[in-house]
CSV table of C-alpha atoms and ligand atoms in Angstrom, one decimal:
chain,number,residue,atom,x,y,z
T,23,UNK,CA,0.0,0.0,0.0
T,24,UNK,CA,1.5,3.5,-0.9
T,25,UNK,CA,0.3,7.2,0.4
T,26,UNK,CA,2.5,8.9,-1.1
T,27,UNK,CA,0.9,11.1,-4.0
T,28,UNK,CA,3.2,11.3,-7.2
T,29,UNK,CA,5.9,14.2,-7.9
T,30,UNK,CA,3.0,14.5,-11.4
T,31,UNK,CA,-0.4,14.5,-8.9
T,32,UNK,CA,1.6,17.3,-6.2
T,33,UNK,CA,2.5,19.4,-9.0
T,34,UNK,CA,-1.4,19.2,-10.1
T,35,UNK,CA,-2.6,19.6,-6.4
T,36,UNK,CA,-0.2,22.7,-6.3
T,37,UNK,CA,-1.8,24.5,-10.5
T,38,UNK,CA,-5.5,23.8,-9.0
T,39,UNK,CA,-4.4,25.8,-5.5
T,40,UNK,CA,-2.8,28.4,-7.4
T,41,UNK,CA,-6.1,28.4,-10.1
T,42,UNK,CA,-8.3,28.9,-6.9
T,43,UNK,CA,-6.0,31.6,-5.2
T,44,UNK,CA,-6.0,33.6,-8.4
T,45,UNK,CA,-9.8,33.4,-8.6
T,46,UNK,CA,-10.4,34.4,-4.8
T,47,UNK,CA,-8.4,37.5,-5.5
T,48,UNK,CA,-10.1,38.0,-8.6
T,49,UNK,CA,-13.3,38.0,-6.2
T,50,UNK,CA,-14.7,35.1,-8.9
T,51,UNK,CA,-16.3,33.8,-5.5
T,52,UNK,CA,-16.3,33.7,-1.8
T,53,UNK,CA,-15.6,30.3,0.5
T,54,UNK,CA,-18.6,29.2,1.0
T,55,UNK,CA,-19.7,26.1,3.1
T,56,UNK,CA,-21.8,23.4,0.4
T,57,UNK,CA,-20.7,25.0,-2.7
T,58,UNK,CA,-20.4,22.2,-4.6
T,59,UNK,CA,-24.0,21.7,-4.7
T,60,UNK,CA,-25.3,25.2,-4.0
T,61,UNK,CA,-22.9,27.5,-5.7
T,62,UNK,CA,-23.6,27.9,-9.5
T,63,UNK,CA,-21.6,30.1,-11.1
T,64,UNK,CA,-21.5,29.8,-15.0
T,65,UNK,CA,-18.8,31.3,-15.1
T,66,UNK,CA,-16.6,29.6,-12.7
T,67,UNK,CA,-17.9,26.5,-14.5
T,68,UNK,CA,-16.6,28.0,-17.7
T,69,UNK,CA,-13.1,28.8,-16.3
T,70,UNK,CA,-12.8,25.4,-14.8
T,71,UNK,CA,-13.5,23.8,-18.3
T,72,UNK,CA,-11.0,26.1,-20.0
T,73,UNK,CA,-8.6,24.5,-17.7
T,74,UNK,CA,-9.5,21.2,-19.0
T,75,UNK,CA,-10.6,20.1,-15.7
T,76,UNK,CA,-14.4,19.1,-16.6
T,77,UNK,CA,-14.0,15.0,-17.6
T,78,UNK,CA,-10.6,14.4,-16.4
T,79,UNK,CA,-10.9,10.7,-16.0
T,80,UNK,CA,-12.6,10.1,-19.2
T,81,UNK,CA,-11.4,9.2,-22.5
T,82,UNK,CA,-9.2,11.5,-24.6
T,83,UNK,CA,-11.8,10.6,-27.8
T,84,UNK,CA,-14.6,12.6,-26.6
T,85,UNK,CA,-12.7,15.7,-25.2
T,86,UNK,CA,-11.8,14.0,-21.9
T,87,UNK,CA,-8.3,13.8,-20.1
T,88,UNK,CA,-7.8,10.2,-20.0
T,89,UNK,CA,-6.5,10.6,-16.3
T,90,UNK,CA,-7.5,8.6,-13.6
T,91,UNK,CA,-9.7,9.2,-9.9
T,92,UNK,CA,-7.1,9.8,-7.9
T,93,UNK,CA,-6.3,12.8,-9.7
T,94,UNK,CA,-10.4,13.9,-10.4
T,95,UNK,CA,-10.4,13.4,-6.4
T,96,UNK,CA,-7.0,15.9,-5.4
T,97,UNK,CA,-8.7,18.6,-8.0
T,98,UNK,CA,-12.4,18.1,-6.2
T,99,UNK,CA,-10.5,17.9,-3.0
T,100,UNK,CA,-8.9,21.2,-3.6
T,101,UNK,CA,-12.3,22.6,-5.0
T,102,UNK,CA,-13.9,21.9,-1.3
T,103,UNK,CA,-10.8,23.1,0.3
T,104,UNK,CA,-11.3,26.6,-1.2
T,105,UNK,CA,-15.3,26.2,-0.6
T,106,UNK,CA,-15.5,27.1,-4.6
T,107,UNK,CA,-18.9,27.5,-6.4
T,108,UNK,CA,-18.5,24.4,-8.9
T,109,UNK,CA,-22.3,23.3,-8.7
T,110,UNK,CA,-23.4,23.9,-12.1
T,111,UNK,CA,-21.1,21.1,-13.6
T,112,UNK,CA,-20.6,18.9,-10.6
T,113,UNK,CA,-23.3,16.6,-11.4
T,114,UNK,CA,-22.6,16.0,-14.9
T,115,UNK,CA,-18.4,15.7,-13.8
T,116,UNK,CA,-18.9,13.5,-11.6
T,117,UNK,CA,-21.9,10.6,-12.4
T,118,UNK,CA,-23.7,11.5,-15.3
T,119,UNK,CA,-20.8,11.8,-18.2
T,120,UNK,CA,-19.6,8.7,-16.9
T,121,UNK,CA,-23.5,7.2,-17.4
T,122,UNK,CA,-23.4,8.5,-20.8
T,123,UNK,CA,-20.4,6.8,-21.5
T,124,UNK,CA,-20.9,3.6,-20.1
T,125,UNK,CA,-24.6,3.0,-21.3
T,126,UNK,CA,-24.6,6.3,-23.7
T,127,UNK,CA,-25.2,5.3,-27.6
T,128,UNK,CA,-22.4,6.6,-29.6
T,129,UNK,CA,-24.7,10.1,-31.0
T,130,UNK,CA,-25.1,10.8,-27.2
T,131,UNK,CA,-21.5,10.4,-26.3
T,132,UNK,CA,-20.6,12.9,-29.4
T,133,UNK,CA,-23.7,15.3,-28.9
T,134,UNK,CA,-23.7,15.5,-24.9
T,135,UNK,CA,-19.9,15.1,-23.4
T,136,UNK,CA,-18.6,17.8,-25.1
T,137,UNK,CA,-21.4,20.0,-24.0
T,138,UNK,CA,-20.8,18.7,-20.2
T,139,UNK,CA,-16.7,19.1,-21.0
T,140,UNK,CA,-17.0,22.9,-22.6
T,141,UNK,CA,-19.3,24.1,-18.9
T,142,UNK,CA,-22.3,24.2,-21.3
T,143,UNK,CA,-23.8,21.4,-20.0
T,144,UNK,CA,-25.2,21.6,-16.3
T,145,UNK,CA,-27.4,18.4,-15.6
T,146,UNK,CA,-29.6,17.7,-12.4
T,147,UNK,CA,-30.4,14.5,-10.9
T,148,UNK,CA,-34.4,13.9,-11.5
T,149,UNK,CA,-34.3,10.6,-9.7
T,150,UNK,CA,-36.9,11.0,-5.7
T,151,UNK,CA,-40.2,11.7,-6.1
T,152,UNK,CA,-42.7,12.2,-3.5
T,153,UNK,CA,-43.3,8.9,-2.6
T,154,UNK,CA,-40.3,7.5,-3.9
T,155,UNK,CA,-36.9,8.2,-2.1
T,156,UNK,CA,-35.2,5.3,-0.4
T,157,UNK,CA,-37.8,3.3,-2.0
T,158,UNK,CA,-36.9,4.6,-6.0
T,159,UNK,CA,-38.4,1.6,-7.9
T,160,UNK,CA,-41.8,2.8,-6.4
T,161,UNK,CA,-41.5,5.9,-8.7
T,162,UNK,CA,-44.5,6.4,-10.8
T,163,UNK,CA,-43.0,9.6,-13.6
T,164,UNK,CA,-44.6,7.7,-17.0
T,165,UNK,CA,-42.5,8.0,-20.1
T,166,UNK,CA,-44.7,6.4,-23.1
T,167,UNK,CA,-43.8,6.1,-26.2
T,168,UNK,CA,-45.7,8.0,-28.5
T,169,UNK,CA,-43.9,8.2,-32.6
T,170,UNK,CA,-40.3,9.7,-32.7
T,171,UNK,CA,-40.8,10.3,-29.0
T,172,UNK,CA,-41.4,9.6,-25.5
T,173,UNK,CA,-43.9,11.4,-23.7
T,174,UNK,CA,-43.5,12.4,-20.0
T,175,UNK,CA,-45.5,12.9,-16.8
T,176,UNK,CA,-45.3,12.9,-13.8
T,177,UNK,CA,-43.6,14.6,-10.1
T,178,UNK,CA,-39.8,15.0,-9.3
T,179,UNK,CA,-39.1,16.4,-6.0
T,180,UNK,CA,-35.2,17.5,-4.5
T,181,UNK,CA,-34.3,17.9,-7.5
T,182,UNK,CA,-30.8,20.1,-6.6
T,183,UNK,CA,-30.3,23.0,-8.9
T,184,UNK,CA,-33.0,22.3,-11.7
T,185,UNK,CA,-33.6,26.0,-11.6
T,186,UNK,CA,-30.0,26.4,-13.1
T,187,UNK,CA,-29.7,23.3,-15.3
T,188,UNK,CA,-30.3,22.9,-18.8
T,189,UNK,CA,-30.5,18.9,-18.8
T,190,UNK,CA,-31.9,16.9,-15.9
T,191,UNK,CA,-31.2,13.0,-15.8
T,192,UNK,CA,-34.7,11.3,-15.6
T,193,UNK,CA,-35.7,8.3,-13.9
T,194,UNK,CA,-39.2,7.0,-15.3
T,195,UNK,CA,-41.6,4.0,-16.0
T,196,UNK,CA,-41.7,2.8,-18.9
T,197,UNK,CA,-43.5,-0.8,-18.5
T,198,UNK,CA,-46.0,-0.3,-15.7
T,199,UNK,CA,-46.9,-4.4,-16.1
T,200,UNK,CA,-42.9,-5.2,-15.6
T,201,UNK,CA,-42.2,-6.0,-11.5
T,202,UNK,CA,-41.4,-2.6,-10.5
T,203,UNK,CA,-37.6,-2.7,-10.4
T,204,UNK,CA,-38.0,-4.1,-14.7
T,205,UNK,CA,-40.4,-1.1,-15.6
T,206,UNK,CA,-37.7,1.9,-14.9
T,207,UNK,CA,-35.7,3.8,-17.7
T,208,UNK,CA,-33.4,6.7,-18.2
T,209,UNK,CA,-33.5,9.7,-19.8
T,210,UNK,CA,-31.5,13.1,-20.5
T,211,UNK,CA,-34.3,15.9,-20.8
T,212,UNK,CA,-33.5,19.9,-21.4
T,213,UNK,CA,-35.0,21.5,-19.2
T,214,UNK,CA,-36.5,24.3,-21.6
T,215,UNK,CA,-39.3,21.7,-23.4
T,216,UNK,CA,-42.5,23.1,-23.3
T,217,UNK,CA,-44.4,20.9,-20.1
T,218,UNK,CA,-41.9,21.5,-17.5
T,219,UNK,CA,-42.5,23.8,-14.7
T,220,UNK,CA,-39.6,24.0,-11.9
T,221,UNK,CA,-40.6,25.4,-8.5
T,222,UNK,CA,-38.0,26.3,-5.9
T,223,UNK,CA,-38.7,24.9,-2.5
T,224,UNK,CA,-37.1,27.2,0.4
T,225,UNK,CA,-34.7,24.7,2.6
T,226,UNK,CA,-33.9,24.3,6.3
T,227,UNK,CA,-31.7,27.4,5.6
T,228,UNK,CA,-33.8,29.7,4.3
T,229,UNK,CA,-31.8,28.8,0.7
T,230,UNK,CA,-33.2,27.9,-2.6
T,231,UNK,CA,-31.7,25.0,-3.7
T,232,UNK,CA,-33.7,22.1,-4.8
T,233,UNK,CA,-37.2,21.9,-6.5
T,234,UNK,CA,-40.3,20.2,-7.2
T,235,UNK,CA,-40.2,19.6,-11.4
T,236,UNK,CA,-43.5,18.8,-12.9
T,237,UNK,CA,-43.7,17.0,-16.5
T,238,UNK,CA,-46.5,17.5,-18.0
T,239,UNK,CA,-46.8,15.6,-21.3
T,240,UNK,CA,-43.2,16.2,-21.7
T,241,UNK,CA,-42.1,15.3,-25.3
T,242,UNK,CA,-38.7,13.9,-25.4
T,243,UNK,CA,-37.0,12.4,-28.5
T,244,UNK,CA,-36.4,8.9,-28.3
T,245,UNK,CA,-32.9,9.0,-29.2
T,246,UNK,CA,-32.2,10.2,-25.5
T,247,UNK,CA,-33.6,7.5,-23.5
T,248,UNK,CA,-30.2,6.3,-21.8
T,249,UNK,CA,-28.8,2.7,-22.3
T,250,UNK,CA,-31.6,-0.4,-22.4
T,251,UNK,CA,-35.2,0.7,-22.3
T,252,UNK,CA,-36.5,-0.7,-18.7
T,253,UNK,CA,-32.9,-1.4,-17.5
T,254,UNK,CA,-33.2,1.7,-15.8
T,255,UNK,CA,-32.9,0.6,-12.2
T,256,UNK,CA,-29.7,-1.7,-12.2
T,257,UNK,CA,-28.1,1.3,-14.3
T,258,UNK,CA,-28.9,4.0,-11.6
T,259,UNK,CA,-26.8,1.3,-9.1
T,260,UNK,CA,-24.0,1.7,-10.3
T,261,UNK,CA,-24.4,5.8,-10.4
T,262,UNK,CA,-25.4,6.2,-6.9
T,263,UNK,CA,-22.0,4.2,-6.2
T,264,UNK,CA,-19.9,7.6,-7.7
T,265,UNK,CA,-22.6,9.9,-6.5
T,266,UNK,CA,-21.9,8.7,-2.9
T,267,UNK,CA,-18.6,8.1,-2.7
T,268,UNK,CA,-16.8,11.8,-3.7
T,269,UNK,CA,-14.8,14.0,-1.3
T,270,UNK,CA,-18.0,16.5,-1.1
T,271,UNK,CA,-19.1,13.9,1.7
T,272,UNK,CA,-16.9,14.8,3.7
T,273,UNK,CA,-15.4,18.4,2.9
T,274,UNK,CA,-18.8,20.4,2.3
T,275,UNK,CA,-18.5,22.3,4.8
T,276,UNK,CA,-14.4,22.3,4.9
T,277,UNK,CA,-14.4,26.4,5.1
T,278,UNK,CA,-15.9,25.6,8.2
T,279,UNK,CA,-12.9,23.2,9.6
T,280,UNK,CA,-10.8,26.0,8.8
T,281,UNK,CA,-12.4,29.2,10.2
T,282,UNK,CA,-13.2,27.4,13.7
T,283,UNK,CA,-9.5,26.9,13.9
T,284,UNK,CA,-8.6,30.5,13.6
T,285,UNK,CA,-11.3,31.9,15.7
T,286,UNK,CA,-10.1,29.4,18.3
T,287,UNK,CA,-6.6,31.1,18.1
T,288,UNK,CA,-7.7,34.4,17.6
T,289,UNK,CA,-10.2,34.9,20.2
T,290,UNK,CA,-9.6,35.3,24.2
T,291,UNK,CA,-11.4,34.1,27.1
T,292,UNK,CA,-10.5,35.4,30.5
T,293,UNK,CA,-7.1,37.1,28.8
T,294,UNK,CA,-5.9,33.6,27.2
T,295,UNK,CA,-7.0,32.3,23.3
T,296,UNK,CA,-9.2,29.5,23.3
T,297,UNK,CA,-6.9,27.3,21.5
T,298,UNK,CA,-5.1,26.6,25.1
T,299,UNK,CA,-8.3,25.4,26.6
T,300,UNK,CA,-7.4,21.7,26.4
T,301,UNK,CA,-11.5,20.9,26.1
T,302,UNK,CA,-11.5,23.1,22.9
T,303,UNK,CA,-8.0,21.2,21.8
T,304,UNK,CA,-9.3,17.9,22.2
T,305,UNK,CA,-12.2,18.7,20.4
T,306,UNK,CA,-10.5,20.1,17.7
T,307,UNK,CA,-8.3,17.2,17.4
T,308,UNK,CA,-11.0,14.7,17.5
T,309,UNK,CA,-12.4,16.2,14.5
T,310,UNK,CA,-9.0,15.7,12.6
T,311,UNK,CA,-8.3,12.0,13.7
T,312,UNK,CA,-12.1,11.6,11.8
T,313,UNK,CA,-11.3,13.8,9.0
T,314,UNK,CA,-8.4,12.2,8.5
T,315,UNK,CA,-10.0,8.6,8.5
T,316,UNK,CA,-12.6,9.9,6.4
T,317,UNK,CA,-10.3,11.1,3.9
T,318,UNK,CA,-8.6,8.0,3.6
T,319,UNK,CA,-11.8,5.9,3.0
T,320,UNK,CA,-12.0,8.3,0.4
T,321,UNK,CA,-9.1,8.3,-1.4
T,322,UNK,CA,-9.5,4.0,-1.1
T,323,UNK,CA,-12.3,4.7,-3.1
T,324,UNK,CA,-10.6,6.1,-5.8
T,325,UNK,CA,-8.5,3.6,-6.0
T,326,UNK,CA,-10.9,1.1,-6.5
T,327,UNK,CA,-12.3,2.8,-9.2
T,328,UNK,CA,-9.0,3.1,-11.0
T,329,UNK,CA,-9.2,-0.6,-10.7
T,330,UNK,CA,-12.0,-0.6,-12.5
T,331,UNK,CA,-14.1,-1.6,-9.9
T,332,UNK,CA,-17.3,0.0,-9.2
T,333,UNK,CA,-17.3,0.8,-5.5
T,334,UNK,CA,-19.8,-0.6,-3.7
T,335,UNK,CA,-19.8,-1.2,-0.3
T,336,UNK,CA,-16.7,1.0,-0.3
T,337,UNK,CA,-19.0,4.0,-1.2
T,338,UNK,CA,-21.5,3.1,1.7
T,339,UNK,CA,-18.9,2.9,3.8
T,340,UNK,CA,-17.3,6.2,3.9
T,341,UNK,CA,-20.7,8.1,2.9
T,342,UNK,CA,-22.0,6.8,6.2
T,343,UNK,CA,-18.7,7.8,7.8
T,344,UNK,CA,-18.0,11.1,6.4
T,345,UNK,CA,-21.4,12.6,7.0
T,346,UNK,CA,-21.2,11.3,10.8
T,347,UNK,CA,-18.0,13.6,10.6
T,348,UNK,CA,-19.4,16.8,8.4
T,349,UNK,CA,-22.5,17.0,11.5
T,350,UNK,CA,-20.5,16.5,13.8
T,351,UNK,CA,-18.0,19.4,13.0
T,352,UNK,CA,-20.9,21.6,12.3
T,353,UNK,CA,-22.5,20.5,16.0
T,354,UNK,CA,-18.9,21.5,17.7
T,355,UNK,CA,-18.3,24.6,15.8
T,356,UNK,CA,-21.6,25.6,17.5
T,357,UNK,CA,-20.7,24.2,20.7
T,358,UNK,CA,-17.3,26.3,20.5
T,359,UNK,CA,-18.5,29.6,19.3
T,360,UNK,CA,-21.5,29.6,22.2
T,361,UNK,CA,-25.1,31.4,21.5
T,362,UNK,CA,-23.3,33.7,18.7
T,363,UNK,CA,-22.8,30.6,16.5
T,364,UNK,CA,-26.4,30.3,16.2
T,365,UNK,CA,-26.7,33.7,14.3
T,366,UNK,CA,-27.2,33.4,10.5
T,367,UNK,CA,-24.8,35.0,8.2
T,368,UNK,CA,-27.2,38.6,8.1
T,369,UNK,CA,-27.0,38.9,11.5
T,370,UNK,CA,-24.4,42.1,12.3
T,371,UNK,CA,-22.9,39.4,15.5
T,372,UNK,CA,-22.8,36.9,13.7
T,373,UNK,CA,-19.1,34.9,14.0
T,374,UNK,CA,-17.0,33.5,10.9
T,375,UNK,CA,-19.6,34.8,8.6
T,376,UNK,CA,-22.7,32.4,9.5
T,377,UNK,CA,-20.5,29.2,8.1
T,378,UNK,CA,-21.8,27.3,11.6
T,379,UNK,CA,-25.2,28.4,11.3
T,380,UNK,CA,-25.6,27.1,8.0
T,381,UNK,CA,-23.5,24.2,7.7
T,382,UNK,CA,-25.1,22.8,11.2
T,383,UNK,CA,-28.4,23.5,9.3
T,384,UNK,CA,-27.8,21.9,6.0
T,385,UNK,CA,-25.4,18.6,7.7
T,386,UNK,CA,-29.0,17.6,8.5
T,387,UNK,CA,-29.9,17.0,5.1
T,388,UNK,CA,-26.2,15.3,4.4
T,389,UNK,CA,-27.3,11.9,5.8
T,390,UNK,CA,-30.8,11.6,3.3
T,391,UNK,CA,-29.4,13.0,0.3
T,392,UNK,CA,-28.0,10.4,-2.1
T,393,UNK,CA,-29.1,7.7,0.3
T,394,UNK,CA,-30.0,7.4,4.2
T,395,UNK,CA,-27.3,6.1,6.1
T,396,UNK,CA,-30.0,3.7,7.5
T,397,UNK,CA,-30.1,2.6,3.4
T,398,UNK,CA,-26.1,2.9,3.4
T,399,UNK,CA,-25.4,0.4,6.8
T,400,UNK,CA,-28.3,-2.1,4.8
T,401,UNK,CA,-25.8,-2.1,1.8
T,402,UNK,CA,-23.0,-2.7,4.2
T,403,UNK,CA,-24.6,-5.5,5.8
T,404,UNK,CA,-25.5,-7.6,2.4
T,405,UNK,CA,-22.9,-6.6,0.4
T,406,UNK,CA,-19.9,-6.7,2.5
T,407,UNK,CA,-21.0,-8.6,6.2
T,408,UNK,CA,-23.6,-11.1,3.7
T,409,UNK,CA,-26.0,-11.2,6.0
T,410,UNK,CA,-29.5,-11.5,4.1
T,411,UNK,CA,-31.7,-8.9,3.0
T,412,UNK,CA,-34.4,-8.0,5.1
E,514,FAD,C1,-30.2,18.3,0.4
E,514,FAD,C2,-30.8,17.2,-0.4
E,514,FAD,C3,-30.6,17.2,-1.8
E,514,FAD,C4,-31.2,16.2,-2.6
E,514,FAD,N1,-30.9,16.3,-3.9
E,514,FAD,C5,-31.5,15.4,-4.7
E,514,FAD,C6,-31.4,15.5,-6.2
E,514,FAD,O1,-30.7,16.3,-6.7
E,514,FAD,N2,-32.1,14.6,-6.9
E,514,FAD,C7,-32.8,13.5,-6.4
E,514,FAD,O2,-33.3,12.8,-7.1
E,514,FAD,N3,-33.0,13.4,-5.0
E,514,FAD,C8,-32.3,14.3,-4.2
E,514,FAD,N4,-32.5,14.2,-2.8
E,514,FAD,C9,-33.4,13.2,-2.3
E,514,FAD,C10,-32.7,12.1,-1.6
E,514,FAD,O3,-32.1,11.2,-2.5
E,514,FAD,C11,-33.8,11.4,-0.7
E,514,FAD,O4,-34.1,12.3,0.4
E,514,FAD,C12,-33.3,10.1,-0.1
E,514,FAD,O5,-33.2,9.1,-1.1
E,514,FAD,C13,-34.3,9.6,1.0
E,514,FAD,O6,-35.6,9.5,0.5
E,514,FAD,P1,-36.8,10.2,1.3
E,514,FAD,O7,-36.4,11.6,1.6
E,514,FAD,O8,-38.1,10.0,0.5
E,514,FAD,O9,-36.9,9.5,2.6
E,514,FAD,P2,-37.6,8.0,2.9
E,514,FAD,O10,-37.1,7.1,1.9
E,514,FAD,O11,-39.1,8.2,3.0
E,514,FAD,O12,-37.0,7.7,4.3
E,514,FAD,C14,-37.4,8.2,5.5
E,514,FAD,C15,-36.6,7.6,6.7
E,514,FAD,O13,-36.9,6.2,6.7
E,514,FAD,C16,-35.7,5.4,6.6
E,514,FAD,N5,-35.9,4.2,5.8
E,514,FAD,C17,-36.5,4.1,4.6
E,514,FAD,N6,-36.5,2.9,4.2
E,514,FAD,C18,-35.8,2.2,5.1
E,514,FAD,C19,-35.3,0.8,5.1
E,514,FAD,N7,-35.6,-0.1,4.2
E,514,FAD,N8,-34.6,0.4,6.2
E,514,FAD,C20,-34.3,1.3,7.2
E,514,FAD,N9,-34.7,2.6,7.2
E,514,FAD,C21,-35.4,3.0,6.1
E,514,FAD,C22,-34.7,6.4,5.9
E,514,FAD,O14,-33.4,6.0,6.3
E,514,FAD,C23,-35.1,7.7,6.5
E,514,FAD,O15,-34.6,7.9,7.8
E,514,FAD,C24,-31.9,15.2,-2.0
E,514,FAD,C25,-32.1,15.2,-0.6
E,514,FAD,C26,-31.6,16.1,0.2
E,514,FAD,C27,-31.8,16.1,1.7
């Protein structure tokens, strides 16, 4: 087993640090806490893919950079770090080009991954529905065929970003009959066709960030269904494994690690800085031995995917892990900074910009999104202990 990161990947940790310092004193963006799925900002996007740095890992044919996970995971990694605003192609970067590729017809792969590549292409994740979260074979969005097309309707709810997206990845029924895991099919839908309304929902924070989208005899050309028609399901499987198993589990809310730190050192009680209280230092260095575990799971994730592996139980593992971590940082950032750490970022008292109010806000929502943990320890306990399903 070898740490050590090449002379090649520190050199490339060092060009994305100095990207990212350039842009903060540009003023492109602010740290913020949960960027990568709340801060869209076309034009960061654009300067990211003008660095080549959209599609790293995939293949040099389609506009790609041929390079491999560990090195997509040290540019997200440094991303988070910096608390940059790289949600409008984070999606698409890190599950759905690599859909498109795997199960994509060769049209799709030559009409969409450029698009995604160039930051032209932002794509949200149409999967939950009201009645369908953990559950997502119980979804009931119809897509019928209907001529040259596919026609449909239905309810998506969660849906992060759609109100900045131009494509949303579709999950739908397309054999009602079928057992309901056999029915399911995929689709890439622009967000513009006539039939789609998007409606912000206000979040725990106060935020806009994810959305009820309603079809409403949607038309969609059949040459975008996704891979087989009603192979949908075992498909999505083997996307949820990337969506869950990215650094953004466990660095969301990074600018947060950071600031807590320096107001620790920076701030006095009773004439000495709270960085020599040795409760606040053990604290403090609890959260780093879990960081620090977390980040490894991580990287071993990566590496299993440069295998050429899908990670499975791997991806479970550290999602359950990491999000443990990101709420519990949050939860002792609050705890350190007293009463004032409850402020939100408007109010004029309000420590380290707000970053704790928010970030212990939104790490609720860390442990649903792209499945429970309950969902996540169930995987771990079939897949990797083989105990039988429930
Ligand atoms: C911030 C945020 C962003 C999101 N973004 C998106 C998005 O962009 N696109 C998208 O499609 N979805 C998105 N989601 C939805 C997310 O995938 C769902 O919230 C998640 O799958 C859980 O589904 P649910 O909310 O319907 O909860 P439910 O499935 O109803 O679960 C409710 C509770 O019951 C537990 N539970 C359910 N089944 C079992 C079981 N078999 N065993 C043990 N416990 C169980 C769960 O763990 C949970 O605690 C987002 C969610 C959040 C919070």
């Amino acid at each position: 087993m070898d740490f050590k990161f090449s002379e090649e990947q520190n050199k490339f940790r060092q060009e994305v640090r100095d990207f990212l310092e350039e842009e903060l004193r540009q003023g492109t963006f602010q740290p913020s806490c949960d960027a990568w799925i709340t801060g869209f900002s076309p034009e960061f996007t654009k300067k990211v893919a003008a660095k080549g740095w959209i599609g790293l890992t995939w293949p040099k044919e389609y506009g790609g950079q041929g390079r491999n996970y560990v090195d997509r995971l040290i540019l997200t990694e440094e991303m988070l770090r910096y608390g940059a605003p790289a949600a409008c192609h984070w999606f698409a970067d890190r599950q759905i080009g690599g859909a498109i590729l795997h199960y994509g017809t060769e049209e799709q792969k030559k009409e969409l991954l450029p698009k995604i590549i160039k930051g032209e292409a932002y794509v949200g994740l149409g999967m939950s529905e009201p009645e369908a979260g953990s559950d997502l074979a119980s979804l009931q969005t119809r897509a019928v065929e209907d001529g040259d097309d596919y026609v449909i309707d239905g309810q998506k709810v969660w849906t992060s970003g759609a109100h900045y997206m131009n494509y949303v990845y579709l999950v739908a029924r397309t054999d009602p009959e079928a057992p309901k895991h056999r029915g399911i099919s995929e689709f890439i839908v622009e967000t513009n066709l006539p039939g789609i309304t998007i409606r912000p929902l206000t979040d725990i924070t106060g935020g806009q960030h994810f959305n009820e989208v309603f079809f409403d005899g949607v038309r969609v050309p059949q040459k975008y269904l996704i891979g087989e028609k009603n192979k949908g399901f075992y498909q999505i499987l083997n996307q949820l494994d990337y969506e869950r198993s990215g650094m953004e589990r466990l660095m969301a809310n990074y600018p947060l690690f950071e600031a807590i730190i320096q107001f620790t050192k920076e701030t006095k009680q009773n004439g000495k800085p709270l960085s020599q209280d040795p409760l606040i230092r053990s604290k403090l260095a609890q959260l780093k031995i879990e960081f620090e575990v977390g980040r490894l799971q991580i990287y071993r994730v990566a590496v299993v995917m440069d295998e050429g592996r899908a990670p499975n139980w791997e991806s479970a593992l550290s999602k359950v892990y990491c999000t443990a971590f990101e709420q519990h940082l949050a939860s002792t950032a609050i705890a350190i900074l007293g009463l004032y750490g409850q402020l939100s970022p408007e109010s004029k008292w309000v420590p380290i910009r707000g970053l704790a109010h928010d970030s212990y806000l939104s790490s609720k929502g860390y442990s649903l999104q792209a499945g429970t943990s309950e969902i996540l320890k169930n995987i771990l306990a079939m897949r990797k202990l083989e105990l039988p399903s429930q």
